[in-house]
């Protein structure tokens, strides 16, 4: 039970960190976790998983990467909307 709670807590922290980094001005900050994920999985994939498990693990890897990249894309979109909203507000003040 404790292992599951630790896994859930780590997942929440990673996803929250990814969201935070994705909404910063520098777009490359949001790429840190997906790049680290690819490096980590590439390094340990061949050592930890063998046989039939490689097939099912491959889909888990793709799902994790898709989630991280999806959060990155949504964070960039959120930042873009925030900037546009600020520009619209400034434009209204100048009128």
PDB file of C-alpha atoms in Angstrom:
ATOM      1  CA  UNK A   1       0.000   0.000   0.000  1.00  0.00           C
ATOM      2  CA  UNK A   2       2.807   2.403   0.907  1.00  0.00           C
ATOM      3  CA  UNK A   3       4.559   1.650  -2.406  1.00  0.00           C
ATOM      4  CA  UNK A   4       1.430   2.639  -4.322  1.00  0.00           C
ATOM      5  CA  UNK A   5       1.125   5.891  -2.382  1.00  0.00           C
ATOM      6  CA  UNK A   6       4.779   6.687  -3.058  1.00  0.00           C
ATOM      7  CA  UNK A   7       4.276   6.014  -6.769  1.00  0.00           C
ATOM      8  CA  UNK A   8       1.217   8.253  -6.861  1.00  0.00           C
ATOM      9  CA  UNK A   9       3.047  11.016  -4.964  1.00  0.00           C
ATOM     10  CA  UNK A  10       6.057  10.837  -7.302  1.00  0.00           C
ATOM     11  CA  UNK A  11       3.744  10.917 -10.332  1.00  0.00           C
ATOM     12  CA  UNK A  12       1.920  13.986  -9.022  1.00  0.00           C
ATOM     13  CA  UNK A  13       5.219  15.763  -8.319  1.00  0.00           C
ATOM     14  CA  UNK A  14       6.608  14.954 -11.779  1.00  0.00           C
ATOM     15  CA  UNK A  15       3.435  16.066 -13.566  1.00  0.00           C
ATOM     16  CA  UNK A  16       3.216  19.235 -11.491  1.00  0.00           C
ATOM     17  CA  UNK A  17       6.853  20.035 -12.194  1.00  0.00           C
ATOM     18  CA  UNK A  18       6.309  19.409 -15.889  1.00  0.00           C
ATOM     19  CA  UNK A  19       3.327  21.757 -15.913  1.00  0.00           C
ATOM     20  CA  UNK A  20       5.299  24.454 -14.063  1.00  0.00           C
ATOM     21  CA  UNK A  21       8.310  24.202 -16.394  1.00  0.00           C
ATOM     22  CA  UNK A  22       6.088  24.210 -19.474  1.00  0.00           C
ATOM     23  CA  UNK A  23       4.487  27.525 -18.560  1.00  0.00           C
ATOM     24  CA  UNK A  24       7.775  29.428 -18.171  1.00  0.00           C
ATOM     25  CA  UNK A  25       8.992  31.918 -20.778  1.00  0.00           C
ATOM     26  CA  UNK A  26      11.806  29.652 -21.950  1.00  0.00           C
ATOM     27  CA  UNK A  27      10.200  26.843 -23.989  1.00  0.00           C
ATOM     28  CA  UNK A  28      13.192  24.558 -23.498  1.00  0.00           C
ATOM     29  CA  UNK A  29      12.553  24.233 -19.766  1.00  0.00           C
ATOM     30  CA  UNK A  30       9.452  22.163 -20.540  1.00  0.00           C
ATOM     31  CA  UNK A  31      11.598  19.785 -22.573  1.00  0.00           C
ATOM     32  CA  UNK A  32      13.832  18.841 -19.657  1.00  0.00           C
ATOM     33  CA  UNK A  33      11.602  16.111 -18.220  1.00  0.00           C
ATOM     34  CA  UNK A  34      10.652  14.510 -21.570  1.00  0.00           C
ATOM     35  CA  UNK A  35      14.327  14.460 -22.587  1.00  0.00           C
ATOM     36  CA  UNK A  36      15.317  13.044 -19.204  1.00  0.00           C
ATOM     37  CA  UNK A  37      12.559  10.466 -19.491  1.00  0.00           C
ATOM     38  CA  UNK A  38      13.833   9.340 -22.899  1.00  0.00           C
ATOM     39  CA  UNK A  39      17.410   9.111 -21.625  1.00  0.00           C
ATOM     40  CA  UNK A  40      16.361   7.228 -18.479  1.00  0.00           C
ATOM     41  CA  UNK A  41      14.182   4.767 -20.381  1.00  0.00           C
ATOM     42  CA  UNK A  42      16.769   4.272 -23.127  1.00  0.00           C
ATOM     43  CA  UNK A  43      19.454   3.501 -20.592  1.00  0.00           C
ATOM     44  CA  UNK A  44      17.452   1.120 -18.397  1.00  0.00           C
ATOM     45  CA  UNK A  45      15.046  -0.389 -20.925  1.00  0.00           C
ATOM     46  CA  UNK A  46      17.452  -3.025 -22.191  1.00  0.00           C
ATOM     47  CA  UNK A  47      18.788  -3.842 -18.723  1.00  0.00           C
ATOM     48  CA  UNK A  48      15.566  -4.130 -16.741  1.00  0.00           C
ATOM     49  CA  UNK A  49      13.053  -5.570 -19.183  1.00  0.00           C
ATOM     50  CA  UNK A  50      13.396  -8.778 -21.144  1.00  0.00           C
ATOM     51  CA  UNK A  51      11.260 -11.073 -23.273  1.00  0.00           C
ATOM     52  CA  UNK A  52       7.529 -10.484 -23.569  1.00  0.00           C
ATOM     53  CA  UNK A  53       7.605  -7.600 -21.090  1.00  0.00           C
ATOM     54  CA  UNK A  54       9.385  -5.435 -23.662  1.00  0.00           C
ATOM     55  CA  UNK A  55       6.242  -5.338 -25.793  1.00  0.00           C
ATOM     56  CA  UNK A  56       3.939  -4.163 -23.001  1.00  0.00           C
ATOM     57  CA  UNK A  57       6.608  -1.858 -21.572  1.00  0.00           C
ATOM     58  CA  UNK A  58       6.997  -0.179 -24.957  1.00  0.00           C
ATOM     59  CA  UNK A  59       3.398   1.034 -24.797  1.00  0.00           C
ATOM     60  CA  UNK A  60       3.922   2.284 -21.234  1.00  0.00           C
ATOM     61  CA  UNK A  61       6.971   4.227 -22.428  1.00  0.00           C
ATOM     62  CA  UNK A  62       5.027   5.768 -25.309  1.00  0.00           C
ATOM     63  CA  UNK A  63       2.140   6.638 -22.970  1.00  0.00           C
ATOM     64  CA  UNK A  64       4.476   8.358 -20.490  1.00  0.00           C
ATOM     65  CA  UNK A  65       6.208  10.326 -23.201  1.00  0.00           C
ATOM     66  CA  UNK A  66       2.872  11.305 -24.751  1.00  0.00           C
ATOM     67  CA  UNK A  67       1.618  12.594 -21.401  1.00  0.00           C
ATOM     68  CA  UNK A  68       4.773  14.634 -20.749  1.00  0.00           C
ATOM     69  CA  UNK A  69       4.746  16.125 -24.244  1.00  0.00           C
ATOM     70  CA  UNK A  70       1.001  16.807 -23.998  1.00  0.00           C
ATOM     71  CA  UNK A  71       1.527  18.740 -20.773  1.00  0.00           C
ATOM     72  CA  UNK A  72       4.350  20.646 -22.460  1.00  0.00           C
ATOM     73  CA  UNK A  73       2.129  21.583 -25.403  1.00  0.00           C
ATOM     74  CA  UNK A  74      -0.771  22.626 -23.166  1.00  0.00           C
ATOM     75  CA  UNK A  75       1.568  24.689 -20.992  1.00  0.00           C
ATOM     76  CA  UNK A  76       2.915  26.526 -24.027  1.00  0.00           C
ATOM     77  CA  UNK A  77      -0.633  27.176 -25.224  1.00  0.00           C
ATOM     78  CA  UNK A  78      -1.614  28.461 -21.776  1.00  0.00           C
ATOM     79  CA  UNK A  79       1.367  30.845 -21.782  1.00  0.00           C
ATOM     80  CA  UNK A  80       0.470  32.029 -25.287  1.00  0.00           C
ATOM     81  CA  UNK A  81      -3.114  32.797 -24.217  1.00  0.00           C
ATOM     82  CA  UNK A  82      -1.868  34.582 -21.100  1.00  0.00           C
ATOM     83  CA  UNK A  83       0.436  36.777 -23.184  1.00  0.00           C
ATOM     84  CA  UNK A  84      -2.347  37.557 -25.656  1.00  0.00           C
ATOM     85  CA  UNK A  85      -4.678  38.476 -22.808  1.00  0.00           C
ATOM     86  CA  UNK A  86      -2.050  40.846 -21.408  1.00  0.00           C
ATOM     87  CA  UNK A  87      -1.534  42.414 -24.844  1.00  0.00           C
ATOM     88  CA  UNK A  88      -5.285  42.887 -25.250  1.00  0.00           C
ATOM     89  CA  UNK A  89      -5.483  44.519 -21.804  1.00  0.00           C
ATOM     90  CA  UNK A  90      -2.613  46.884 -22.650  1.00  0.00           C
ATOM     91  CA  UNK A  91      -4.244  47.734 -25.969  1.00  0.00           C
ATOM     92  CA  UNK A  92      -7.511  48.603 -24.224  1.00  0.00           C
ATOM     93  CA  UNK A  93      -5.668  50.826 -21.736  1.00  0.00           C
ATOM     94  CA  UNK A  94      -3.964  52.691 -24.580  1.00  0.00           C
ATOM     95  CA  UNK A  95      -7.273  53.553 -26.221  1.00  0.00           C
TER      96      UNK A  95
END
